[in-house]
PDB file of C-alpha atoms in Angstrom:
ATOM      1  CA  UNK G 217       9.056  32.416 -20.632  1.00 45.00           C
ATOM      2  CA  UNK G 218       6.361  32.379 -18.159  1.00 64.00           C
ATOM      3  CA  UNK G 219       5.852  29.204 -15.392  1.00 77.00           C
ATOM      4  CA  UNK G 220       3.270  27.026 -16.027  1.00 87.00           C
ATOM      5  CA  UNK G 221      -0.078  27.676 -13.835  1.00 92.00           C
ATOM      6  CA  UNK G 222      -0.499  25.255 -11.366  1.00 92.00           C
ATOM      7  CA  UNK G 223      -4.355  24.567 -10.957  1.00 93.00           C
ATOM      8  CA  UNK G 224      -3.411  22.128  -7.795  1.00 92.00           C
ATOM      9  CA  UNK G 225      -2.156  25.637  -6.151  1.00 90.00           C
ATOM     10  CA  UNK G 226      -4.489  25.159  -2.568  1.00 85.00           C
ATOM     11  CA  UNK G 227      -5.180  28.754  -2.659  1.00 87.00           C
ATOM     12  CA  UNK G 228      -6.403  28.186  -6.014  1.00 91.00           C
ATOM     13  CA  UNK G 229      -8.509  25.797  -5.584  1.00 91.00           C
ATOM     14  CA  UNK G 230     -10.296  27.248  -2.338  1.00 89.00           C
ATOM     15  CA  UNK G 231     -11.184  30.370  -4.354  1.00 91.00           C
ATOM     16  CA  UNK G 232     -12.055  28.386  -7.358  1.00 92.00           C
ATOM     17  CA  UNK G 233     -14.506  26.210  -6.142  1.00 92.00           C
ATOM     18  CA  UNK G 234     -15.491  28.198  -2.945  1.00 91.00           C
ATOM     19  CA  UNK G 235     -15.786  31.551  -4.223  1.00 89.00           C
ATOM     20  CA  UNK G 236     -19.044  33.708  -4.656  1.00 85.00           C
ATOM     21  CA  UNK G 237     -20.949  32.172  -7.850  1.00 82.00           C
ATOM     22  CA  UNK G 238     -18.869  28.797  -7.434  1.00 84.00           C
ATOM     23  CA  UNK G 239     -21.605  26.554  -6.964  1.00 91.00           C
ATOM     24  CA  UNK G 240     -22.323  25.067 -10.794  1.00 92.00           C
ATOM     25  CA  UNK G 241     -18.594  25.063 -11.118  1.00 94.00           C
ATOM     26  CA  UNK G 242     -18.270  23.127  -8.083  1.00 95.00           C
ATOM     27  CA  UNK G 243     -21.374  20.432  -8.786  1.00 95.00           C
ATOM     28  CA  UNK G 244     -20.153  19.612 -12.448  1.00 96.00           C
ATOM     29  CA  UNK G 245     -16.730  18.645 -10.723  1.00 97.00           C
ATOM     30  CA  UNK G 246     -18.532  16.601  -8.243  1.00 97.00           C
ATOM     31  CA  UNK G 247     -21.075  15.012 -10.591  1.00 96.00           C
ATOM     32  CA  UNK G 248     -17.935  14.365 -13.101  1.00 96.00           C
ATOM     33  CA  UNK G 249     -16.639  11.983 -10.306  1.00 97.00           C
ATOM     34  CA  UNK G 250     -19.959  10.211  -9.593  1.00 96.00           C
ATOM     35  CA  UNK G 251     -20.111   9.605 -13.337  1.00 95.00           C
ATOM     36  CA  UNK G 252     -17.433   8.250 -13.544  1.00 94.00           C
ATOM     37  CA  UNK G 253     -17.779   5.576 -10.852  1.00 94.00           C
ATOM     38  CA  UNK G 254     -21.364   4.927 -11.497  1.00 94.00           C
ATOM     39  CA  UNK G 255     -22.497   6.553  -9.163  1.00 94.00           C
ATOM     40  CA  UNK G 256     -25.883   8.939  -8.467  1.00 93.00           C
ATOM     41  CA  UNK G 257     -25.528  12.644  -9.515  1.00 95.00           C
ATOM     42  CA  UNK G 258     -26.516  15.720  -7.631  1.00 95.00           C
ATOM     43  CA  UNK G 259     -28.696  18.568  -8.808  1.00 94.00           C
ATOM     44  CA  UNK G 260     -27.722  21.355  -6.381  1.00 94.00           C
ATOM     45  CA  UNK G 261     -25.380  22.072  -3.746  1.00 94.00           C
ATOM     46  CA  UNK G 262     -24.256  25.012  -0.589  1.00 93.00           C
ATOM     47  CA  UNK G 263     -20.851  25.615  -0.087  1.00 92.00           C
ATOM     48  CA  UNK G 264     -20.200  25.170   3.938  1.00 90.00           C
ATOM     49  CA  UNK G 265     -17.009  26.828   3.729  1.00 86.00           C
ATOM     50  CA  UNK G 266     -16.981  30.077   1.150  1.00 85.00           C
ATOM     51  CA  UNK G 267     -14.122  31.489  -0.026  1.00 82.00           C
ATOM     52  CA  UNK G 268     -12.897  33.955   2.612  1.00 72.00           C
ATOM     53  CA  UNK G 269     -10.037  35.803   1.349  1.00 64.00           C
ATOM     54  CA  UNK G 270      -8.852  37.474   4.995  1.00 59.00           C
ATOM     55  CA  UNK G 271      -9.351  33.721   6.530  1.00 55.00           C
ATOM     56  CA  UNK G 272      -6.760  31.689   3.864  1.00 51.00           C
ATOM     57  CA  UNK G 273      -4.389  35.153   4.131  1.00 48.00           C
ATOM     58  CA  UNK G 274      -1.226  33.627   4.859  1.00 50.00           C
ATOM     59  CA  UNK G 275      -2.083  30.650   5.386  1.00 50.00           C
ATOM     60  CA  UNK G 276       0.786  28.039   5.049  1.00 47.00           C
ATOM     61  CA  UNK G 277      -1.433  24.787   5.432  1.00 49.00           C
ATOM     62  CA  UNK G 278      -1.189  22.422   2.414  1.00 44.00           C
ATOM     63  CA  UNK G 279      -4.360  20.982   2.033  1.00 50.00           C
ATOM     64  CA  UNK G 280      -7.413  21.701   0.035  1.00 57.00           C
ATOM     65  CA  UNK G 281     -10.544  21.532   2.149  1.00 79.00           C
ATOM     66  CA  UNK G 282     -13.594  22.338   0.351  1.00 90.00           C
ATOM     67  CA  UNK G 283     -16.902  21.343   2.256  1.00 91.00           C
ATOM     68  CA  UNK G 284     -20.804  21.474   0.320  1.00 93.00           C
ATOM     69  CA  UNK G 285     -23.899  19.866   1.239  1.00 92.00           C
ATOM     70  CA  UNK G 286     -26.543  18.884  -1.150  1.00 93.00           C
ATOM     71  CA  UNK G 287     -30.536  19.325  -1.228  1.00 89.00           C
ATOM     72  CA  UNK G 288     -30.845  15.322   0.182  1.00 89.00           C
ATOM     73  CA  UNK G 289     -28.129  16.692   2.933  1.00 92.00           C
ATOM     74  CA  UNK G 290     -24.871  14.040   1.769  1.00 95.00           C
ATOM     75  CA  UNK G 291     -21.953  16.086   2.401  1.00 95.00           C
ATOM     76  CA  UNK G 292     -19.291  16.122   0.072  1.00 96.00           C
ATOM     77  CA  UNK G 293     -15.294  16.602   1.032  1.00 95.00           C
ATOM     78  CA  UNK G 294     -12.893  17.668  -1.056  1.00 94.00           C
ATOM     79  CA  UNK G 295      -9.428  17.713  -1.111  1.00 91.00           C
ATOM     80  CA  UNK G 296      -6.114  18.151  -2.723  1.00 90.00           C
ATOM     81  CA  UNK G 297      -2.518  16.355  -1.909  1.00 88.00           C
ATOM     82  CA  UNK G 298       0.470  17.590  -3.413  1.00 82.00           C
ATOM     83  CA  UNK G 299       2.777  14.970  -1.381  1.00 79.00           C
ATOM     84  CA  UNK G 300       1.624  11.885   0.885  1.00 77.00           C
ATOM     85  CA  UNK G 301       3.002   8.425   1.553  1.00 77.00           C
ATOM     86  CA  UNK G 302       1.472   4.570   2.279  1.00 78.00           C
ATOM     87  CA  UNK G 303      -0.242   5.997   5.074  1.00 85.00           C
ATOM     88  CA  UNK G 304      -2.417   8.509   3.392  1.00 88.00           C
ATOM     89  CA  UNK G 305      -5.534   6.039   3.136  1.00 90.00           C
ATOM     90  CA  UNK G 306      -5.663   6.233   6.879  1.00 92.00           C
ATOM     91  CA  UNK G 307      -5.605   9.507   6.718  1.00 90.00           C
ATOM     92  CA  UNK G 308      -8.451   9.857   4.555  1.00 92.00           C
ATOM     93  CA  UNK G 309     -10.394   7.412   6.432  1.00 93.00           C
ATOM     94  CA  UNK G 310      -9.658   9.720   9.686  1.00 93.00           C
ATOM     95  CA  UNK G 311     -11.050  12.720   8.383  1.00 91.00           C
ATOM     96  CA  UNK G 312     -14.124  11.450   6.880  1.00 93.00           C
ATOM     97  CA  UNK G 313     -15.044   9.686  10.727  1.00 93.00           C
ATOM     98  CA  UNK G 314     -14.357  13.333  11.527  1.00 92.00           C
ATOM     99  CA  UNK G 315     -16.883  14.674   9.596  1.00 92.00           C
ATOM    100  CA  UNK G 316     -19.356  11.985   9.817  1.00 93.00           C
ATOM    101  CA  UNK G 317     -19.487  12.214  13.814  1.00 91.00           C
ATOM    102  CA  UNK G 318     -20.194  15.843  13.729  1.00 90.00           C
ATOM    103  CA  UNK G 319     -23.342  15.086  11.491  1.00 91.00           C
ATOM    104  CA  UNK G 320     -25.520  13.936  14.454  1.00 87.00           C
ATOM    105  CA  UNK G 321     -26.440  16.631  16.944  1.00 84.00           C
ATOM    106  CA  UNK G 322     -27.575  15.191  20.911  1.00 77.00           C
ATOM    107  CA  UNK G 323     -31.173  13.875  21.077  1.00 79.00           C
ATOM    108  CA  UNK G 324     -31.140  12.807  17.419  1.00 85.00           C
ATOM    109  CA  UNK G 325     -31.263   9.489  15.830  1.00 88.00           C
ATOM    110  CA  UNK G 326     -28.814   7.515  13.988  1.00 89.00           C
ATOM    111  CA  UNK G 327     -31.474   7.003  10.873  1.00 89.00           C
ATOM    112  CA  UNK G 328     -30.417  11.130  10.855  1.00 89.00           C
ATOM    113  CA  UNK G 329     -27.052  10.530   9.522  1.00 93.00           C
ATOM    114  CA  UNK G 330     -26.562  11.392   5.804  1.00 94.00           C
ATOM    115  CA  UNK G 331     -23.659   9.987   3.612  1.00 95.00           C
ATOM    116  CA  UNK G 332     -20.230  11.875   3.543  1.00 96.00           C
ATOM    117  CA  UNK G 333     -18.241  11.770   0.217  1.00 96.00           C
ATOM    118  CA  UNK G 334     -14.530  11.813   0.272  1.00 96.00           C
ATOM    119  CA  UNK G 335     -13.111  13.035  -2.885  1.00 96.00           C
ATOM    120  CA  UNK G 336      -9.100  12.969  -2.675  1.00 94.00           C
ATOM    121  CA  UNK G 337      -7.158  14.694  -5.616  1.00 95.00           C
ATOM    122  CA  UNK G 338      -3.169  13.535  -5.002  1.00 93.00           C
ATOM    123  CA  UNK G 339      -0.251  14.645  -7.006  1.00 91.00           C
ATOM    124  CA  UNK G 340       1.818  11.580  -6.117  1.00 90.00           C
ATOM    125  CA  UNK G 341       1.079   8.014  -6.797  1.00 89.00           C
ATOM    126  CA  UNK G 342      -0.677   6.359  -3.869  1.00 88.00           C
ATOM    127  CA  UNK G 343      -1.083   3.050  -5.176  1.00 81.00           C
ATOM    128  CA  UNK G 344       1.545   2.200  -7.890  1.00 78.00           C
ATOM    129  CA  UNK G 345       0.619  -1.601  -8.806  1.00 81.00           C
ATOM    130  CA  UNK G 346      -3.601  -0.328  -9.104  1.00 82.00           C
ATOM    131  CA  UNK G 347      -3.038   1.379 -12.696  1.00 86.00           C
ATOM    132  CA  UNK G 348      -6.290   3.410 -12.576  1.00 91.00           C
ATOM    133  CA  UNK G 349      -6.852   7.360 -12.159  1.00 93.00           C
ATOM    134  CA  UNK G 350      -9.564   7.321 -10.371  1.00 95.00           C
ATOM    135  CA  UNK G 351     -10.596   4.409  -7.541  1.00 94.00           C
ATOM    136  CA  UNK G 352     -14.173   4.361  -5.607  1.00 95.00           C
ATOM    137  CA  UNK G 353     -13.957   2.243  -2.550  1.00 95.00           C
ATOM    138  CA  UNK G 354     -17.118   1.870  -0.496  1.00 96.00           C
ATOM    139  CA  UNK G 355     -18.190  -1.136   2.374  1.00 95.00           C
ATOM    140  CA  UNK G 356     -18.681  -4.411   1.103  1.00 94.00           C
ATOM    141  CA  UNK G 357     -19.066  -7.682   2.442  1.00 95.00           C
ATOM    142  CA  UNK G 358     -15.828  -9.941   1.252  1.00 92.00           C
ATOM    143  CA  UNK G 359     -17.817 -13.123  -0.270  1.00 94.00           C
ATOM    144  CA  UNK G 360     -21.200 -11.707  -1.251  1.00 94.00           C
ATOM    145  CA  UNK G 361     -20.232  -8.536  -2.316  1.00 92.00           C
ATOM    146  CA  UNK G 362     -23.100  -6.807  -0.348  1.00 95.00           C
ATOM    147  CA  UNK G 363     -22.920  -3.496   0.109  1.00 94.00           C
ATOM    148  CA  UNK G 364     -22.781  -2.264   4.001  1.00 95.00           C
ATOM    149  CA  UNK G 365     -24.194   1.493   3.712  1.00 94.00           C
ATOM    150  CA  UNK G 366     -23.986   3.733   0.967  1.00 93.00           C
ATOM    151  CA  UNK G 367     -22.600   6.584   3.878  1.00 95.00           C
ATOM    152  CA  UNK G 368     -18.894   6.067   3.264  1.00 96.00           C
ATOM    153  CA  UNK G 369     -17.926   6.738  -0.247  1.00 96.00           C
ATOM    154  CA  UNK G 370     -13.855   7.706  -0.801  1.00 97.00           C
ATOM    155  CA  UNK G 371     -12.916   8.766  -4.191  1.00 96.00           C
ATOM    156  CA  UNK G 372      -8.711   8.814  -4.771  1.00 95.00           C
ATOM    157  CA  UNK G 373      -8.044  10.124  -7.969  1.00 95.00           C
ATOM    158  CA  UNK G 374      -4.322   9.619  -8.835  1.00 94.00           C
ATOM    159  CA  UNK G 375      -3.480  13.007 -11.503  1.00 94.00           C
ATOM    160  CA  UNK G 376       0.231  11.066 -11.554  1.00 92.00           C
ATOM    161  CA  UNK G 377      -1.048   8.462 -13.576  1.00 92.00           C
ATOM    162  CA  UNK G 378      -3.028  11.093 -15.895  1.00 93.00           C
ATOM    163  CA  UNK G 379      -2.797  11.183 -19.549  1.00 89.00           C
ATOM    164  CA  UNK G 380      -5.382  13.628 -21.346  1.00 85.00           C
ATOM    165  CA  UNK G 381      -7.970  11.786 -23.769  1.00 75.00           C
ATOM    166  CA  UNK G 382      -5.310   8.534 -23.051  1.00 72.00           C
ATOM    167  CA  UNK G 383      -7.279   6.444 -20.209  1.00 78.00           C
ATOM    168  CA  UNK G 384     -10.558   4.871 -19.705  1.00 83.00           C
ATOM    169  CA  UNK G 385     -12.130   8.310 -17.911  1.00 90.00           C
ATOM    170  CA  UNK G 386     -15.812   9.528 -18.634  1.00 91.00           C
ATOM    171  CA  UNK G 387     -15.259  12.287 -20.724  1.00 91.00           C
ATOM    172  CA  UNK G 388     -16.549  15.430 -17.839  1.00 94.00           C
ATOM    173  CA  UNK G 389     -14.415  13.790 -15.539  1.00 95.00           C
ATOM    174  CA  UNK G 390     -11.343  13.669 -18.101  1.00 94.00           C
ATOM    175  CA  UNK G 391     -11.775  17.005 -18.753  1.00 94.00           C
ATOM    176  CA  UNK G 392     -11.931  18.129 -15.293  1.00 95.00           C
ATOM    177  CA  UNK G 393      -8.372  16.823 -14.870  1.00 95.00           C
ATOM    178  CA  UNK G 394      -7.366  18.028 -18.015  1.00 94.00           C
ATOM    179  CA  UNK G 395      -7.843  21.233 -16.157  1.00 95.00           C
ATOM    180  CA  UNK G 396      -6.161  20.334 -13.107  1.00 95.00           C
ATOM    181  CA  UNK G 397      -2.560  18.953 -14.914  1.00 94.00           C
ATOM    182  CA  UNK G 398      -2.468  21.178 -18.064  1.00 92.00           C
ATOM    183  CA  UNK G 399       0.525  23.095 -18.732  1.00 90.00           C
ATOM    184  CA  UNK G 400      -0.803  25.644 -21.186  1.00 91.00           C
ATOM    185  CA  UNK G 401      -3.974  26.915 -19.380  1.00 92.00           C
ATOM    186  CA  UNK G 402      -5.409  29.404 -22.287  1.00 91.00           C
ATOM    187  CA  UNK G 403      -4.596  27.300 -24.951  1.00 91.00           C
ATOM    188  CA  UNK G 404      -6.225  24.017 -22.832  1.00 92.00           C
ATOM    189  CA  UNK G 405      -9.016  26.493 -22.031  1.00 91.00           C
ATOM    190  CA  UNK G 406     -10.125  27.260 -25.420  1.00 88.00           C
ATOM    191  CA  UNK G 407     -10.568  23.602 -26.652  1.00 88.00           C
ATOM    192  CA  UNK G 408     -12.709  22.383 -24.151  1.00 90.00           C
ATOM    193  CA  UNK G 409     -15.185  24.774 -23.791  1.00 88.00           C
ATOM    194  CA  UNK G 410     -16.559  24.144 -27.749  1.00 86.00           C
ATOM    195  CA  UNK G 411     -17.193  20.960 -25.931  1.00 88.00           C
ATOM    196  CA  UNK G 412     -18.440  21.515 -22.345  1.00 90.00           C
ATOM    197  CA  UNK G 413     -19.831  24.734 -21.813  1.00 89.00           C
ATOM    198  CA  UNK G 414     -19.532  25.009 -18.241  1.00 92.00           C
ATOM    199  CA  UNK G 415     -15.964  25.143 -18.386  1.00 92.00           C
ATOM    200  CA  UNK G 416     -16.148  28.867 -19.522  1.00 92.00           C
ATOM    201  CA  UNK G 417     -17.699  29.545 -16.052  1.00 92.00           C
ATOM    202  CA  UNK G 418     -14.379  27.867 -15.125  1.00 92.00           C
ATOM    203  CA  UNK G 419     -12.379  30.131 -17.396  1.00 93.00           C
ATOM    204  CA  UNK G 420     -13.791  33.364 -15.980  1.00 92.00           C
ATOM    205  CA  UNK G 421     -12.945  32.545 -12.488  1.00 93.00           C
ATOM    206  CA  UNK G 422      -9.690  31.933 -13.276  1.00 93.00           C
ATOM    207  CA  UNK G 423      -8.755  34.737 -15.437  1.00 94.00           C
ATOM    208  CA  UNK G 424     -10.590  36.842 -12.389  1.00 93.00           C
ATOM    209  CA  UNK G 425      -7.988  35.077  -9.694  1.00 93.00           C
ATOM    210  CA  UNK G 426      -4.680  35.701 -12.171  1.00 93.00           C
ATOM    211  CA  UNK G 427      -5.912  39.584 -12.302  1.00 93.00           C
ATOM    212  CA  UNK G 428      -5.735  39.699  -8.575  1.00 91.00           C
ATOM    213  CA  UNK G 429      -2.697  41.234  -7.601  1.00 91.00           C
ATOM    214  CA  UNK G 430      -3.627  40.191  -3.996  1.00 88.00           C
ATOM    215  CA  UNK G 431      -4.332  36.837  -5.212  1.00 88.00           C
ATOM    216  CA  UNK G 432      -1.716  35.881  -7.256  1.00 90.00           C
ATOM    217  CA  UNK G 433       0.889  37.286  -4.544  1.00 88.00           C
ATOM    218  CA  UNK G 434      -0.660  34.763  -2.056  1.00 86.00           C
ATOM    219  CA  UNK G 435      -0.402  32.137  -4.966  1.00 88.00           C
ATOM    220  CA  UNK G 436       3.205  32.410  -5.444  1.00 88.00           C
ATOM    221  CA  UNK G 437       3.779  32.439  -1.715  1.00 85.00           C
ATOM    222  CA  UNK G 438       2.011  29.064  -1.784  1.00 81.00           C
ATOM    223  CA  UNK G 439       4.567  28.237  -4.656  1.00 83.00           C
ATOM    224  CA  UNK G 440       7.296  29.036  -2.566  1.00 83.00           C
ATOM    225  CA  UNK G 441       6.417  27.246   0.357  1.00 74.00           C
ATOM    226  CA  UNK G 442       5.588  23.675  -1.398  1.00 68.00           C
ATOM    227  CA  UNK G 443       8.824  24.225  -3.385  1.00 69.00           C
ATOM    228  CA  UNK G 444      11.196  24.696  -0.370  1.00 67.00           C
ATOM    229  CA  UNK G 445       8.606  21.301   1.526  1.00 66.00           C
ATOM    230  CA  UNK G 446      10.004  19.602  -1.575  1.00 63.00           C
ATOM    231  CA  UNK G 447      13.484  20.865  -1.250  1.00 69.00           C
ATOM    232  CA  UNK G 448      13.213  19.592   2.774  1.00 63.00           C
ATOM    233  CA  UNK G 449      11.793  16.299   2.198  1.00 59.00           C
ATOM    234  CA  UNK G 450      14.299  15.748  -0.748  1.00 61.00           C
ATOM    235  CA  UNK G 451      17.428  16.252   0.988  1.00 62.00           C
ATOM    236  CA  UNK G 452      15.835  14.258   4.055  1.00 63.00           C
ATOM    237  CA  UNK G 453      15.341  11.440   2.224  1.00 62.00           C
ATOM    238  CA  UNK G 454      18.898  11.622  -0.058  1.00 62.00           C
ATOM    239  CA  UNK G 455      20.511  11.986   3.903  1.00 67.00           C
ATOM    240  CA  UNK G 456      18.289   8.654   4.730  1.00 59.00           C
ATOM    241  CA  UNK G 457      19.956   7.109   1.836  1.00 59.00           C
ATOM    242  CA  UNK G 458      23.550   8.227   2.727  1.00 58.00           C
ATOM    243  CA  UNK G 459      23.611   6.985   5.970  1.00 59.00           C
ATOM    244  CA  UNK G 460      21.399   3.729   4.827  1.00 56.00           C
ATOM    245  CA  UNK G 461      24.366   3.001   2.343  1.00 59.00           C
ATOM    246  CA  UNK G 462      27.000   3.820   5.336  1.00 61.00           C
ATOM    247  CA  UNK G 463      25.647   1.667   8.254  1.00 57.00           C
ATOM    248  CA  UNK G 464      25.504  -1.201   5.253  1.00 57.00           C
ATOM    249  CA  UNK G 465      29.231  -0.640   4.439  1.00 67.00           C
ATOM    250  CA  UNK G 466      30.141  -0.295   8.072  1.00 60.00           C
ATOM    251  CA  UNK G 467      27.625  -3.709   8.894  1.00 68.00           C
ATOM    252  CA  UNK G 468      29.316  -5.918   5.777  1.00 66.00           C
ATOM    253  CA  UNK G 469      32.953  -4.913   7.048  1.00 68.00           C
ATOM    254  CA  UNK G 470      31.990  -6.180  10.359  1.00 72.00           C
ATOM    255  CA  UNK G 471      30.464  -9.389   8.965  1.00 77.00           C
ATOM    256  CA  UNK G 472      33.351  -9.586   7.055  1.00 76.00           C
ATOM    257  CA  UNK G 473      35.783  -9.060  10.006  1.00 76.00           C
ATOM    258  CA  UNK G 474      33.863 -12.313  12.369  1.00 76.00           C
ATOM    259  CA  UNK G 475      34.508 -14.570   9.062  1.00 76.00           C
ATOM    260  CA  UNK G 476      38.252 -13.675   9.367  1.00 76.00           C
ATOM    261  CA  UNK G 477      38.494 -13.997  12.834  1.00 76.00           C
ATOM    262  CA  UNK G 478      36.171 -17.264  13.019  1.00 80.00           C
ATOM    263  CA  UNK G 479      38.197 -18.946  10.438  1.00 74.00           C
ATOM    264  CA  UNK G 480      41.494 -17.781  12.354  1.00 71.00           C
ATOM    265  CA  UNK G 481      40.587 -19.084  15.452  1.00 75.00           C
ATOM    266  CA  UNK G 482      39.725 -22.983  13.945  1.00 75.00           C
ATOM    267  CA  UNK G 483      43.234 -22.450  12.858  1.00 71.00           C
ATOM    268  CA  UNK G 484      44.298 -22.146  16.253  1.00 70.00           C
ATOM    269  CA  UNK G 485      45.540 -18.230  16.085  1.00 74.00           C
ATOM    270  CA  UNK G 486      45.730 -16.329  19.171  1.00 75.00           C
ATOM    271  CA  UNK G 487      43.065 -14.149  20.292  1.00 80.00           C
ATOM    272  CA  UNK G 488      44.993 -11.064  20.802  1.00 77.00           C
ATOM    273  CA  UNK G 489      46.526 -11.279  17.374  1.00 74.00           C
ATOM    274  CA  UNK G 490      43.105 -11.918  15.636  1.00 72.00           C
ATOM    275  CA  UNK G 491      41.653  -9.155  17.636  1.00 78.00           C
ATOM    276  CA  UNK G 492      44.674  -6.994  16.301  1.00 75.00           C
ATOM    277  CA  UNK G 493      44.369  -7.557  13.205  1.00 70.00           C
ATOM    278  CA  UNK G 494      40.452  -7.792  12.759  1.00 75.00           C
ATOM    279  CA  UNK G 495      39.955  -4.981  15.105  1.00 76.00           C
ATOM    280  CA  UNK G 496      37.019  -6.875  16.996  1.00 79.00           C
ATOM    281  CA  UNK G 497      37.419  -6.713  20.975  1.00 81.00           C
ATOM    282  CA  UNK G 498      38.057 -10.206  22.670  1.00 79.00           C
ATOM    283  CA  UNK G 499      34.881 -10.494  24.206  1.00 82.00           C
ATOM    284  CA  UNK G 500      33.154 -10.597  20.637  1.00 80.00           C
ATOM    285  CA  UNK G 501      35.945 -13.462  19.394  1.00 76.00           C
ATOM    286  CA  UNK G 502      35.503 -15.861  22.703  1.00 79.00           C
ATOM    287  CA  UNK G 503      31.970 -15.647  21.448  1.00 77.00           C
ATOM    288  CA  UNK G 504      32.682 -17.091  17.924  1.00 76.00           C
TER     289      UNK G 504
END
C-alpha cells in the first residue's frame, strides 16, 4: 500500500503555490484566510519568489517561504511549520519586522510602508488551551479595543486541531485545509471540486508535481530528512526525560539521607557513624 501524500511536504508547497500559472491558486488560499477572519480580500497578486527548481535542489531547509505582493502593494508571507515550540510566536513576529523594514527604500517616507501579512501553517499545536484552527492577531489598544495599524496582521492556523467539515471554518478556508491534512488525495480531490472549482487548478498542479520524477525524488528526500529531525528530537527529548527521572531519584535519596542523619544527630549519634552509614561527608552533617 502506498504512503499517504503529504501536502505540508516544503518542496511541495514552494512549487505548488510558486510555480508558473500559480497565481489564482495562490490568491484563493490567501483570500480563504481573510474570509475567514473577516478580513478584506484581494483581487490579484505577483509571486516575489517563483518556483525555481535548480534554487530549492537539495535544499534541506524546513520552512515554507512563499512571498506575493498585491495590486495595493500589502505583501503577503507564507509559511509552513512541521515542528516548533512556545517560542515560535517570537519567531513569527521576527520575520515579519524582517520583511517590513526592507519595505522602505532611503529618501522615502514612512506613509510609504504597506501592510505585511503573516500567514503561519503549523503541524504541531502552538497554543493548546486556545481551541481554534485558525487565530488573527493584529495591534490593539488593551481597554478600548482600538486598532493601532492595520500593517501587522499574523494568521496561525493550527492543522493539529483540524477536523474536515467538524469546526467553525468558512467553508474555502475549510477546504483549503482539507487539502493540506487529507490522507487520500484523489479521492479528497474529486469531492471538492463539484464544489469549488478552483480546486481543479489545484488538482492539475499536483498530479503535474507527482509525474515529476525529478520532483518527487526531491520530495521523498524532504521525507527523509523531517523523518530522521523527528527521530533526533525524539530520542533528545526521551534522553531529557531519563536523566530528569535520574537526578530526581538521585535528589530524593539525598533528601532522604539529611532526614536520617538530622534525626540521628538530635539523638546524639556520632558524626562519623552517621556519615557512615548515610554516606553524607561531615562537613554537610555539622551543617544540619
Amino acid at each position: 500500500m502506498n504512503k499517504p501524500f503529504n501536502a505540508l511536504n516544503d518542496y511541495f508547497v514552494r512549487y505548488f503555490f510558486t510555480d508558473k500559472g500559480g497565481e489564482k491558486v495562490l490568491l484563493d488560499f490567501i483570500n480563504a484566510v481573510m474570509i475567514s477572519a473577516d478580513m478584506k480580500t484581494f483581487k490579484a497578486i505577483e509571486i516575489l519568489n517563483p518556483f525555481n527548481l535548480k534554487r530549492h535542489y537539495k535544499d534541506k531547509e524546513t520552512i515554507v517561504d512563499v512571498k506575493c505582493i498585491t495590486k495595493n502593494g500589502t505583501i503577503v508571507i507564507i509559511e509552513v511549520q512541521l515542528s516548533g515550540n512556545s517560542r515560535f510566536p517570537e519567531r513569527i513576529l521576527y520575520y515579519w519586522s524582517a520583511n517590513y523594514s526592507k519595505l522602505l527604500k532611503k529618501g522615502e517616507e514612512y506613509e510609504d510602508l504597506t501592510p505585511v501579512i503573516s500567514i503561519s501553517l503549523l503541524n504541531f499545536n502552538l497554543d493548546k488551551v486556545n481551541k481554534n484552527v485558525h487565530s488573527c492577531y493584529m495591534i490593539y489598544d488593551t481597554k478600548s479595543e482600538r486598532l493601532l495599524t492595520d500593517h501587522l496582521q499574523i494568521h496561525i492556523i493550527e492543522l493539529k486541531k483540524f477536523k474536515f467539515k467538524d469546526n467553525d471554518l468558512k467553508k474555502d478556508l475549510n477546504y483549503w485545509l482539507g487539502f493540506f491534512t487529507t490522507k487520500n488525495m484523489e479521492e479528497y480531490m474529486s469531492e471538492i471540486v463539484k464544489e469549488k472549482p478552483i480546486m481543479e487548478e489545484a488538482h492539475k498542479s499536483y498530479n503535474n508535481f507527482i509525474r515529476s520524477r525529478l520532483m518527487m525524488s526531491e520530495y521523498e528526500k524532504k521525507e527523509i530528512y523531517q523523518y530522521d529531525k523527528q527521530i533526533t528530537l525524539k530520542e533528545e527529548r526521551l534522553k531529557g526525560i531519563k536523566k530528569g527521572r535520574r537526578e530526581g531519584r538521585l535528589e530524593g535519596i539525598k533528601e532522604n539521607s539529611y532526614a536520617i542523619a538530622k534525626s540521628l544527630k538530635a539523638s546524639g549519634i556520632d558524626n562519623k557513624f552517621i556519615s557512615e552509614h548515610t554516606g553524607l561527608t561531615l562537613e554537610e552533617i555539622e551543617k544540619l
